[in-house]
Coordinates of C-alpha atoms and ligand atoms in Angstrom, one line a residue:
Chain A
M247 CA 212.8 -14.1 62.2
N248 CA 213.8 -17.6 61.2
E249 CA 213.4 -18.9 65.0
T250 CA 210.1 -20.3 63.6
A251 CA 210.9 -23.4 62.2
T252 CA 207.5 -24.5 61.0
I253 CA 204.9 -22.7 59.7
A254 CA 201.5 -22.7 61.4
T255 CA 198.8 -23.5 59.2
P256 CA 196.6 -20.6 57.5
P257 CA 193.0 -20.1 59.3
Q258 CA 191.8 -20.4 56.6
T259 CA 192.8 -20.2 53.0
A260 CA 191.6 -17.4 51.9
E261 CA 189.1 -17.4 48.8
G262 CA 189.9 -16.1 45.7
P263 CA 193.4 -14.5 44.3
R264 CA 196.5 -15.9 45.8
P265 CA 198.1 -14.0 49.0
K266 CA 200.9 -11.9 48.7
I267 CA 201.0 -11.1 52.4
T268 CA 201.4 -13.8 54.6
A269 CA 201.4 -13.3 58.4
R270 CA 201.7 -16.2 60.8
N271 CA 201.9 -16.0 64.4
V272 CA 203.4 -12.7 64.5
N273 CA 203.7 -11.4 68.1
V274 CA 204.7 -7.7 68.5
H275 CA 206.1 -6.2 72.2
Y276 CA 206.8 -2.3 73.3
G277 CA 209.2 -3.5 75.9
E278 CA 206.6 -5.0 78.0
K279 CA 203.8 -4.5 76.4
H280 CA 202.6 -7.0 74.4
A281 CA 201.0 -5.4 71.4
L282 CA 200.7 -8.1 68.6
K283 CA 199.7 -11.8 69.9
D284 CA 199.8 -14.4 66.9
V285 CA 198.1 -12.4 64.9
S286 CA 197.7 -15.0 61.0
V287 CA 196.2 -13.7 58.7
D288 CA 196.3 -13.7 54.6
V289 CA 196.6 -10.5 52.7
P290 CA 195.2 -11.5 48.9
E291 CA 196.8 -10.1 45.9
K292 CA 195.5 -7.2 44.5
G293 CA 192.6 -6.2 46.6
V294 CA 191.9 -4.3 48.9
M295 CA 192.1 -5.6 52.7
A296 CA 190.4 -3.5 55.8
F297 CA 191.9 -3.7 59.3
I298 CA 189.5 -2.4 61.3
G299 CA 188.9 -2.4 65.7
P300 CA 189.0 0.0 68.6
S301 CA 191.6 2.0 68.6
G302 CA 195.5 0.4 70.6
C303 CA 194.2 -3.4 69.1
G304 CA 197.1 -3.3 67.3
K305 CA 195.7 -2.1 64.0
S306 CA 199.1 0.5 62.5
T307 CA 201.3 -2.1 64.6
F308 CA 200.8 -4.7 62.6
L309 CA 200.9 -2.5 59.2
R310 CA 204.1 -1.2 60.4
C311 CA 205.3 -5.0 60.3
I312 CA 204.6 -4.8 57.1
N313 CA 207.1 -3.1 56.2
R314 CA 209.3 -3.1 58.7
M315 CA 208.9 0.9 59.9
N316 CA 208.7 -1.1 63.8
D317 CA 212.4 -1.5 63.0
T318 CA 213.0 2.5 63.7
I319 CA 211.2 2.1 67.5
S320 CA 214.1 0.9 69.5
I321 CA 211.8 -0.8 72.0
C322 CA 209.4 -3.0 69.6
R323 CA 210.6 -6.5 68.8
V324 CA 208.8 -8.5 66.0
S325 CA 208.4 -12.2 65.7
G326 CA 206.9 -14.6 64.0
D327 CA 206.8 -15.4 59.9
L328 CA 205.8 -12.3 58.0
R329 CA 206.2 -13.2 53.8
I330 CA 205.4 -11.1 51.0
D331 CA 204.9 -13.4 47.3
G332 CA 206.5 -16.5 50.1
R333 CA 209.2 -15.0 51.0
D334 CA 210.6 -14.0 54.7
I335 CA 210.5 -10.3 55.1
Y336 CA 212.6 -9.9 58.1
E337 CA 215.5 -12.6 56.8
A338 CA 219.0 -11.6 57.4
G339 CA 220.3 -9.4 54.4
L340 CA 217.1 -7.9 53.1
D341 CA 217.3 -4.6 53.0
P342 CA 214.6 -3.1 54.7
V343 CA 214.6 0.4 52.5
L344 CA 214.4 -1.8 49.0
L345 CA 211.5 -3.4 50.8
R346 CA 209.9 0.0 51.8
A347 CA 210.5 0.8 48.3
R348 CA 208.2 -2.3 47.3
V349 CA 205.9 -1.6 50.1
G350 CA 204.6 1.7 50.4
M351 CA 203.2 3.7 53.1
V352 CA 200.0 6.2 53.8
F353 CA 199.9 7.5 57.1
Q354 CA 196.8 9.4 58.7
K355 CA 198.5 12.7 58.8
P356 CA 199.2 14.0 55.7
N357 CA 202.5 14.7 55.0
P358 CA 204.4 16.2 52.5
F359 CA 208.1 16.8 52.4
P360 CA 208.8 20.7 53.0
K361 CA 209.8 20.8 49.3
S362 CA 207.9 21.5 45.6
I363 CA 205.0 19.3 44.7
Y364 CA 207.2 18.0 41.9
E365 CA 210.0 16.9 44.1
N366 CA 208.1 15.4 46.9
V367 CA 206.8 12.6 43.9
A368 CA 210.4 12.6 42.0
Y369 CA 212.1 12.1 45.7
G370 CA 211.6 8.5 46.0
P371 CA 212.0 7.7 42.2
R372 CA 215.1 9.2 42.1
L373 CA 216.8 7.5 45.2
H374 CA 215.7 4.0 43.8
G375 CA 217.3 5.3 40.0
L376 CA 213.8 4.6 38.4
G377 CA 214.2 7.7 36.2
N378 CA 217.3 8.5 34.8
T379 CA 216.5 11.4 32.7
K380 CA 214.8 14.5 33.6
A381 CA 211.9 13.5 31.1
E382 CA 211.8 10.3 32.6
L383 CA 211.3 11.8 35.6
D384 CA 209.1 14.1 34.4
E385 CA 207.0 11.6 33.2
I386 CA 207.0 9.7 36.2
V387 CA 206.1 12.6 38.7
E388 CA 203.0 13.1 35.8
G389 CA 201.7 9.3 35.8
A390 CA 202.0 9.4 39.6
L391 CA 199.9 12.5 40.1
R392 CA 197.1 11.3 37.5
K393 CA 197.1 8.4 39.2
A394 CA 196.4 10.4 42.6
S395 CA 194.1 12.1 40.5
L396 CA 195.8 15.0 41.6
F397 CA 197.6 16.5 38.4
E398 CA 194.7 18.2 36.9
E399 CA 194.8 20.4 40.2
V400 CA 198.6 21.2 40.6
K401 CA 199.9 21.2 37.3
D402 CA 200.5 24.7 36.8
R403 CA 201.9 24.7 40.3
L404 CA 204.6 21.8 40.4
K405 CA 207.7 24.6 41.8
D406 CA 204.7 25.2 44.7
S407 CA 205.0 24.0 47.9
G408 CA 203.5 20.5 48.6
T409 CA 202.7 22.0 52.1
S410 CA 200.8 25.1 50.5
L411 CA 197.8 22.5 49.1
S412 CA 195.1 21.7 50.7
G413 CA 194.3 18.8 53.7
G414 CA 192.4 16.4 50.4
Q415 CA 195.3 17.2 48.2
Q416 CA 198.5 16.8 50.5
Q417 CA 197.0 13.3 51.1
R418 CA 196.5 12.5 47.1
L419 CA 200.3 14.3 46.9
C420 CA 200.9 11.8 49.5
I421 CA 199.4 9.0 47.7
A422 CA 201.6 10.3 44.4
R423 CA 204.2 9.8 46.1
A424 CA 204.0 6.0 47.0
I425 CA 202.9 4.9 44.1
A426 CA 205.7 6.9 42.3
V427 CA 207.8 4.4 43.0
R428 CA 205.5 1.3 41.7
P429 CA 205.2 -0.4 44.8
E430 CA 203.4 -4.1 44.8
V431 CA 201.8 -3.2 48.1
I432 CA 200.2 0.5 49.9
L433 CA 199.4 0.3 53.3
M434 CA 196.9 2.9 54.2
D435 CA 196.7 4.3 58.0
E436 CA 193.8 6.0 58.5
P437 CA 194.2 7.5 55.2
C438 CA 190.9 9.6 55.3
S439 CA 191.0 10.9 58.9
A440 CA 191.5 14.2 58.4
L441 CA 189.6 15.0 55.1
D442 CA 186.4 15.9 54.1
P443 CA 183.3 14.1 52.4
I444 CA 184.4 15.0 49.2
A445 CA 188.4 14.5 49.5
T446 CA 187.0 10.9 51.1
A447 CA 185.4 10.2 48.0
K448 CA 188.3 10.8 46.0
I449 CA 190.3 8.9 47.9
E450 CA 188.1 6.0 48.3
E451 CA 187.5 6.1 44.4
L452 CA 191.6 6.2 43.7
I453 CA 191.9 3.0 46.2
D454 CA 189.1 1.8 43.4
E455 CA 191.1 2.5 40.9
L456 CA 194.7 1.5 42.2
R457 CA 193.6 -2.2 43.4
S458 CA 193.8 -3.1 40.1
N459 CA 197.4 -3.0 39.8
F460 CA 198.2 -2.5 43.6
T461 CA 197.7 -5.0 46.9
I462 CA 195.9 -2.7 49.7
V463 CA 195.5 -2.7 53.0
I464 CA 193.3 -0.2 54.9
V465 CA 193.2 0.7 58.2
T466 CA 190.1 2.8 58.9
H467 CA 187.7 3.8 62.0
S468 CA 184.8 3.9 59.5
M469 CA 182.6 0.9 59.1
Q470 CA 181.1 2.5 56.0
Q471 CA 184.7 3.3 54.8
A472 CA 185.9 -0.3 55.3
A473 CA 182.6 -2.1 53.7
R474 CA 182.6 0.1 50.6
V475 CA 186.5 0.0 49.7
S476 CA 187.7 -3.4 50.8
Q477 CA 186.7 -7.1 49.7
R478 CA 188.3 -8.5 53.1
T479 CA 188.0 -7.3 56.6
A480 CA 190.0 -8.2 59.4
F481 CA 189.0 -7.2 62.8
F482 CA 191.3 -6.9 65.8
H483 CA 191.1 -6.7 69.4
L484 CA 193.7 -6.3 72.0
G485 CA 196.1 -6.9 70.1
K486 CA 194.3 -10.3 68.4
L487 CA 193.1 -11.1 65.1
I488 CA 189.1 -12.1 66.2
E489 CA 187.8 -12.6 62.4
D490 CA 188.8 -11.9 59.1
G491 CA 186.4 -12.6 56.0
V492 CA 184.8 -11.6 53.0
T493 CA 183.5 -7.9 53.5
D494 CA 180.2 -8.5 53.0
Q495 CA 180.2 -11.6 55.4
I496 CA 182.0 -9.6 57.7
F497 CA 179.3 -6.3 58.2
M498 CA 176.6 -8.8 57.0
N499 CA 176.6 -11.2 59.5
P500 CA 179.6 -11.5 61.4
R501 CA 180.5 -14.8 63.0
H502 CA 182.4 -13.6 66.1
E503 CA 180.5 -11.6 69.2
L504 CA 183.4 -9.5 69.6
T505 CA 183.3 -8.4 65.6
R506 CA 179.4 -8.0 65.7
N507 CA 179.6 -5.8 68.9
Y508 CA 182.0 -3.6 67.7
I509 CA 180.6 -2.7 63.7
T510 CA 177.5 -2.6 65.6
G511 CA 178.7 0.0 67.7
R512 CA 177.6 -2.0 71.3
F513 CA 181.4 -1.4 72.6
G514 CA 181.5 0.0 76.3
Chain B
M233 CA 172.9 -8.6 73.4
N234 CA 174.5 -5.2 74.6
N235 CA 172.9 -2.1 74.1
H236 CA 174.1 0.7 71.8
T237 CA 176.7 2.8 73.1
V238 CA 173.9 5.4 71.5
K239 CA 171.2 4.7 73.5
A240 CA 168.5 6.6 70.8
F241 CA 170.3 3.6 68.3
D242 CA 168.3 1.3 70.8
E243 CA 165.3 3.5 71.1
E244 CA 164.7 4.0 67.2
L245 CA 165.2 -0.1 66.3
G246 CA 162.3 -0.4 69.3
V247 CA 159.9 2.0 68.0
L248 CA 160.3 0.2 64.5
S249 CA 159.4 -2.8 66.4
S250 CA 156.6 -1.8 68.3
K251 CA 155.1 -0.1 64.6
I252 CA 155.1 -4.1 63.5
N253 CA 153.6 -5.4 66.4
E254 CA 150.9 -2.8 65.7
M255 CA 150.3 -3.8 62.3
G256 CA 150.3 -7.2 63.3
G257 CA 147.8 -6.8 66.1
I258 CA 145.7 -5.3 63.7
A259 CA 146.0 -7.9 60.9
E260 CA 145.1 -10.6 63.4
A261 CA 141.6 -8.6 64.4
M262 CA 140.9 -8.3 60.8
L263 CA 141.6 -12.2 60.3
V264 CA 139.1 -12.4 62.9
E265 CA 136.5 -10.2 62.1
S266 CA 136.4 -10.9 58.3
I267 CA 135.7 -14.4 59.0
E268 CA 133.0 -13.5 61.7
A269 CA 131.7 -11.5 58.8
L270 CA 131.3 -14.7 56.8
V271 CA 129.7 -16.5 58.6
K272 CA 127.4 -15.1 60.2
G273 CA 126.6 -12.4 57.1
D274 CA 127.2 -9.5 59.1
K275 CA 127.9 -7.2 56.6
A276 CA 128.7 -4.0 59.0
R277 CA 131.4 -5.8 60.3
A278 CA 132.7 -6.1 56.8
E279 CA 132.8 -2.4 56.4
E280 CA 135.0 -2.4 59.7
V281 CA 137.4 -4.6 58.1
I282 CA 137.5 -2.7 54.8
R283 CA 137.8 0.3 57.2
Q284 CA 140.9 -1.3 59.0
D285 CA 143.2 -1.7 56.3
K286 CA 143.3 2.0 56.2
A287 CA 145.5 1.7 59.5
L288 CA 148.0 -0.6 58.2
D289 CA 148.9 1.6 55.1
A290 CA 149.3 4.3 57.4
L291 CA 151.7 2.4 59.5
Q292 CA 153.2 0.7 56.5
Q293 CA 153.8 4.2 55.4
E294 CA 155.2 5.1 58.8
I295 CA 157.4 2.3 58.4
E296 CA 159.6 2.9 55.5
D297 CA 159.6 6.8 56.7
L298 CA 161.3 5.9 59.7
A299 CA 163.6 3.0 58.7
V300 CA 164.6 5.3 55.6
V301 CA 166.0 7.8 58.4
F302 CA 167.3 5.1 60.6
I303 CA 169.6 4.4 57.9
A304 CA 170.7 7.5 56.7
K305 CA 171.4 8.6 60.1
R306 CA 172.6 5.7 61.9
Q307 CA 174.3 3.7 59.1
P308 CA 173.6 0.2 61.1
M309 CA 175.8 -3.0 60.3
A310 CA 175.3 -6.8 60.5
N311 CA 172.3 -7.7 62.6
D312 CA 171.3 -4.3 63.1
L313 CA 170.9 -3.5 59.3
R314 CA 168.9 -7.1 58.6
H315 CA 166.8 -5.6 61.2
V316 CA 166.5 -2.6 59.6
M317 CA 165.7 -4.0 56.1
G318 CA 163.6 -6.9 57.6
T319 CA 161.4 -4.6 59.4
V320 CA 160.4 -2.7 56.6
R321 CA 159.8 -6.6 54.5
I322 CA 157.6 -7.3 57.4
A323 CA 155.6 -4.4 57.0
G324 CA 155.1 -5.1 53.4
D325 CA 153.7 -8.6 54.0
I326 CA 151.4 -7.6 57.0
E327 CA 150.0 -4.8 54.7
R328 CA 149.9 -7.4 51.7
I329 CA 147.6 -9.4 54.5
G330 CA 145.4 -6.3 55.0
D331 CA 144.7 -6.0 51.5
L332 CA 143.7 -9.9 51.3
F333 CA 140.9 -9.3 54.7
K334 CA 140.3 -6.1 52.9
N335 CA 138.9 -8.4 49.8
I336 CA 137.8 -10.8 51.7
G337 CA 135.3 -7.3 53.5
K338 CA 134.4 -6.8 50.2
R339 CA 133.3 -9.9 49.4
V340 CA 131.1 -10.8 52.0
R341 CA 129.9 -7.4 51.4
A342 CA 128.6 -8.4 48.3
M343 CA 127.5 -12.0 48.8
D344 CA 124.0 -13.5 48.7
A345 CA 123.6 -14.5 52.2
A346 CA 120.6 -16.3 51.7
M347 CA 123.3 -19.3 50.3
V348 CA 125.2 -19.6 53.5
G349 CA 125.9 -23.0 54.1
T350 CA 127.5 -24.1 57.1
R351 CA 129.5 -27.1 55.7
T352 CA 131.1 -25.3 53.0
L353 CA 131.8 -22.5 55.7
S354 CA 133.6 -25.1 58.4
G355 CA 136.6 -25.8 55.8
I356 CA 137.4 -22.1 55.4
Q357 CA 137.1 -21.8 59.3
N358 CA 139.8 -24.6 60.2
M359 CA 141.9 -23.1 57.8
A360 CA 141.6 -19.6 59.1
R361 CA 142.1 -21.2 62.4
M362 CA 145.4 -22.5 61.0
V363 CA 146.7 -19.5 59.1
Q364 CA 145.7 -17.9 62.4
G365 CA 147.7 -19.8 64.6
Q366 CA 150.6 -19.4 62.1
L367 CA 150.1 -15.7 62.5
K368 CA 150.1 -15.4 65.9
L369 CA 153.1 -18.0 65.6
V370 CA 155.5 -16.1 63.4
L371 CA 154.5 -12.4 65.5
D372 CA 155.7 -13.8 68.4
S373 CA 159.3 -14.7 66.5
F374 CA 159.5 -11.6 65.5
S375 CA 158.4 -9.6 68.6
Q376 CA 160.6 -12.3 70.7
N377 CA 163.7 -12.8 68.9
R378 CA 163.0 -16.3 68.4
P379 CA 164.1 -18.4 65.0
D380 CA 163.1 -21.1 66.0
L381 CA 159.9 -20.1 66.2
A382 CA 160.2 -18.8 62.4
R383 CA 161.1 -22.5 61.5
E384 CA 157.9 -23.7 62.8
V385 CA 155.7 -21.3 60.6
W386 CA 158.0 -22.3 57.8
L387 CA 157.9 -26.2 58.3
H388 CA 153.9 -25.5 58.6
D389 CA 153.0 -24.1 55.6
G390 CA 152.2 -27.3 53.7
E391 CA 149.7 -27.7 56.1
I392 CA 147.3 -25.3 54.8
D393 CA 148.0 -25.8 50.7
A394 CA 146.9 -29.4 51.6
L395 CA 143.7 -27.8 53.9
H396 CA 143.0 -25.4 50.4
N397 CA 143.5 -27.9 48.0
S398 CA 140.7 -30.2 49.4
L399 CA 138.4 -26.9 50.2
F400 CA 138.9 -25.8 46.4
R401 CA 138.0 -29.7 45.1
E402 CA 135.0 -29.6 47.7
L403 CA 133.7 -26.3 46.1
L404 CA 133.8 -27.0 42.8
T405 CA 131.8 -30.3 43.7
Y406 CA 128.8 -28.3 45.2
M407 CA 129.5 -25.9 41.6
M408 CA 128.8 -28.7 39.5
E409 CA 126.0 -30.2 41.6
D410 CA 124.2 -26.6 41.7
P411 CA 125.0 -24.1 39.3
R412 CA 123.0 -21.7 40.9
A413 CA 125.7 -22.2 43.9
I414 CA 128.2 -20.8 41.4
T415 CA 128.5 -17.2 42.2
Y416 CA 128.5 -17.8 45.9
C417 CA 130.9 -20.7 45.4
A418 CA 132.8 -18.8 43.8
H419 CA 133.4 -15.9 46.4
L420 CA 134.3 -18.9 48.8
L421 CA 136.5 -19.9 46.3
F422 CA 138.6 -16.5 46.3
I423 CA 137.9 -15.8 49.9
A424 CA 139.7 -19.3 50.8
K425 CA 142.3 -18.9 48.5
N426 CA 143.2 -15.8 50.4
V427 CA 143.7 -17.5 53.3
E428 CA 145.7 -19.6 52.4
R429 CA 147.5 -16.2 50.8
V430 CA 147.8 -14.4 54.3
G431 CA 149.5 -18.2 55.1
D432 CA 152.2 -17.8 52.3
H433 CA 152.9 -13.8 53.6
A434 CA 153.3 -15.4 57.8
T435 CA 156.1 -17.8 55.9
N436 CA 157.6 -15.0 54.1
I437 CA 157.5 -13.3 57.1
A438 CA 159.1 -16.4 58.9
E439 CA 162.1 -16.1 56.4
T440 CA 163.1 -12.8 57.2
V441 CA 162.9 -12.8 61.1
H442 CA 165.1 -16.0 60.6
L443 CA 167.4 -14.0 58.6
I444 CA 167.3 -11.0 61.2
E445 CA 168.1 -13.4 63.8
T446 CA 170.8 -15.4 62.6
G447 CA 172.0 -14.1 59.2
E448 CA 171.1 -17.1 57.6
P449 CA 168.3 -18.1 55.2
L450 CA 165.6 -20.6 56.1
A451 CA 166.7 -24.0 55.1
G452 CA 166.7 -27.8 55.4
P453 CA 164.0 -30.3 54.4
R454 CA 160.3 -29.2 54.7
P455 CA 157.6 -31.5 54.1
K456 CA 155.9 -30.9 50.6
A457 CA 152.0 -30.0 51.2
D458 CA 150.7 -33.1 49.3
D459 CA 149.6 -32.7 45.3
T460 CA 147.5 -35.7 44.9
H461 CA 144.3 -33.6 46.0
Y462 CA 144.3 -31.3 43.0
T463 CA 141.6 -31.9 40.7
K464 CA 142.3 -33.4 37.6
G465 CA 143.6 -31.1 35.4
L466 CA 143.0 -27.8 37.9
K467 CA 145.5 -26.6 39.5
A468 CA 144.0 -24.5 42.3
E469 CA 146.1 -21.3 41.5
Ligands
LIG874 N1 205.9 3.2 69.7 C1 205.6 2.7 70.9 N2 206.5 2.3 72.1 C2 204.9 1.8 73.1 N3 203.9 1.3 72.8 C3 203.3 1.7 71.6 C4 204.0 2.2 70.7 N4 203.0 2.1 69.5 C5 202.2 1.5 69.8 N5 202.2 0.9 71.2 C6 200.9 0.4 72.4 O1 200.6 -0.6 71.4 C7 199.3 -0.9 71.0 C8 198.4 -1.0 69.9 O2 199.1 0.5 69.3 P1 198.3 1.0 68.0 O3 199.2 2.2 67.2 O4 198.8 -0.6 67.2 O5 196.9 0.6 67.9 P2 195.8 0.8 66.5 O6 195.1 -0.3 66.8 O7 196.5 1.3 65.3 O8 195.0 2.3 67.1 P3 194.6 3.5 66.7 O9 193.3 3.0 66.3 O10 194.4 4.5 67.9 O11 195.7 4.4 65.8 C9 198.6 0.0 71.9 O12 198.5 -0.5 73.4 C10 199.8 1.1 72.4 O13 199.8 2.0 73.5
LIG875 MG1 196.7 3.5 64.8

């Protein structure tokens, strides 16, 4: 991504904390398909930013740019400038595996490894050499499970398979797994879409707690969820970022008509 | 604006709006009737005005209930949410307007008709006409989704205040000249105050309509009412 000699000026400077992630003119193609068009946005540090927009508008595509998951899709081409803490994450020599330790991801469908609950959480830290002794690893696992509000429910069955948990518990396990490697950024792609209201509420509560330490980007199809959990919201439409701003403003008084039509349910 | 994908959404919003229009119609009729009752000393009409207030109370309650169900069921956003919340606020203002006219009705019922003096009443009639115009305009601004009309109402509120202040001074003069007129004039003072407060509610509604339609509060310079009419040391509050 070093082709871009000059960085476009931000569309608007984000008020509040400094940006953790800055994207300038990010374009993504899947073969001939132009999936993201000149997306420029700032994601502020230590807060929650929600990405909303109709199905197929490119939300997941953009999330996958942030931890270079798109690298694993052969037909996918990414161009533009994407930085975390000012550093180009597509620069030559940057190890995507290390990047993904800094930028964790939680998917729409809980996807625990077919291993024990303990191993699900311990796997990442061990891979990245975070826990050298068994005691250290135990501590990391317990801490991550506690942060994900799951520890009390599973402390007596840590050896059971992760897949034996309920859907909501599995999702919290995946969040524990994501935070165990102490990432700086957590990307969540519709993390609650398979969950009941109680499990959803627990995840939202968790997001609210995590935001003091992490930068969180969440994709959600629930306007109410976006309004509840995020401080900033960006609206995507047909691969373009239409509008981003303070969440309350986006939901009370969006500037762009496309945004308004979408959030008020007036879309074709 | 485009329709909602869910048709019932628009229908339910429409019901809320039509109930506001209904309340507005009743309030306008109460204004005309209460002033007529005052001018003619017509106690039966005054009774009718008092009775009409109940319909407003019922409608306000209905609007609140509908709005609560609507919010719970539809979770409106942006202009839709402003619309529902605004509707509840406007219903509250119209309900208060109804109380003020009811109070005029009660005063007419209690007043000594023999005291009716044409000159004094023409001042109240003028003010009532002005308020009537404001009320009509603000109700139109709501039903026609016109923030420009709302701004007009908001800009002209000062004129009613000015008229009220001069009327206040005039009535005080009468009271000083003829102590026997004090009870009657005191009623008129309160009636004038009531009419002036209806104007204030019309302004509140204008602010709400503007917020619903634009998402922005009404702002900008507004001609200030002329304070020099206040009688020295007394405020018409
Ligand atoms: N692996 C892929 N190969 C080819 N095209 C893809 C691929 N992934 C996404 N696309 C296309 O890119 C566009 C954006 O897809 P993306 O998954 O980012 O949308 P989205 O906003 O996340 O939608 P949803 O809300 O349905 O998850 C779509 O048109 C989609 O068909
Ligand atoms: Mg997606």
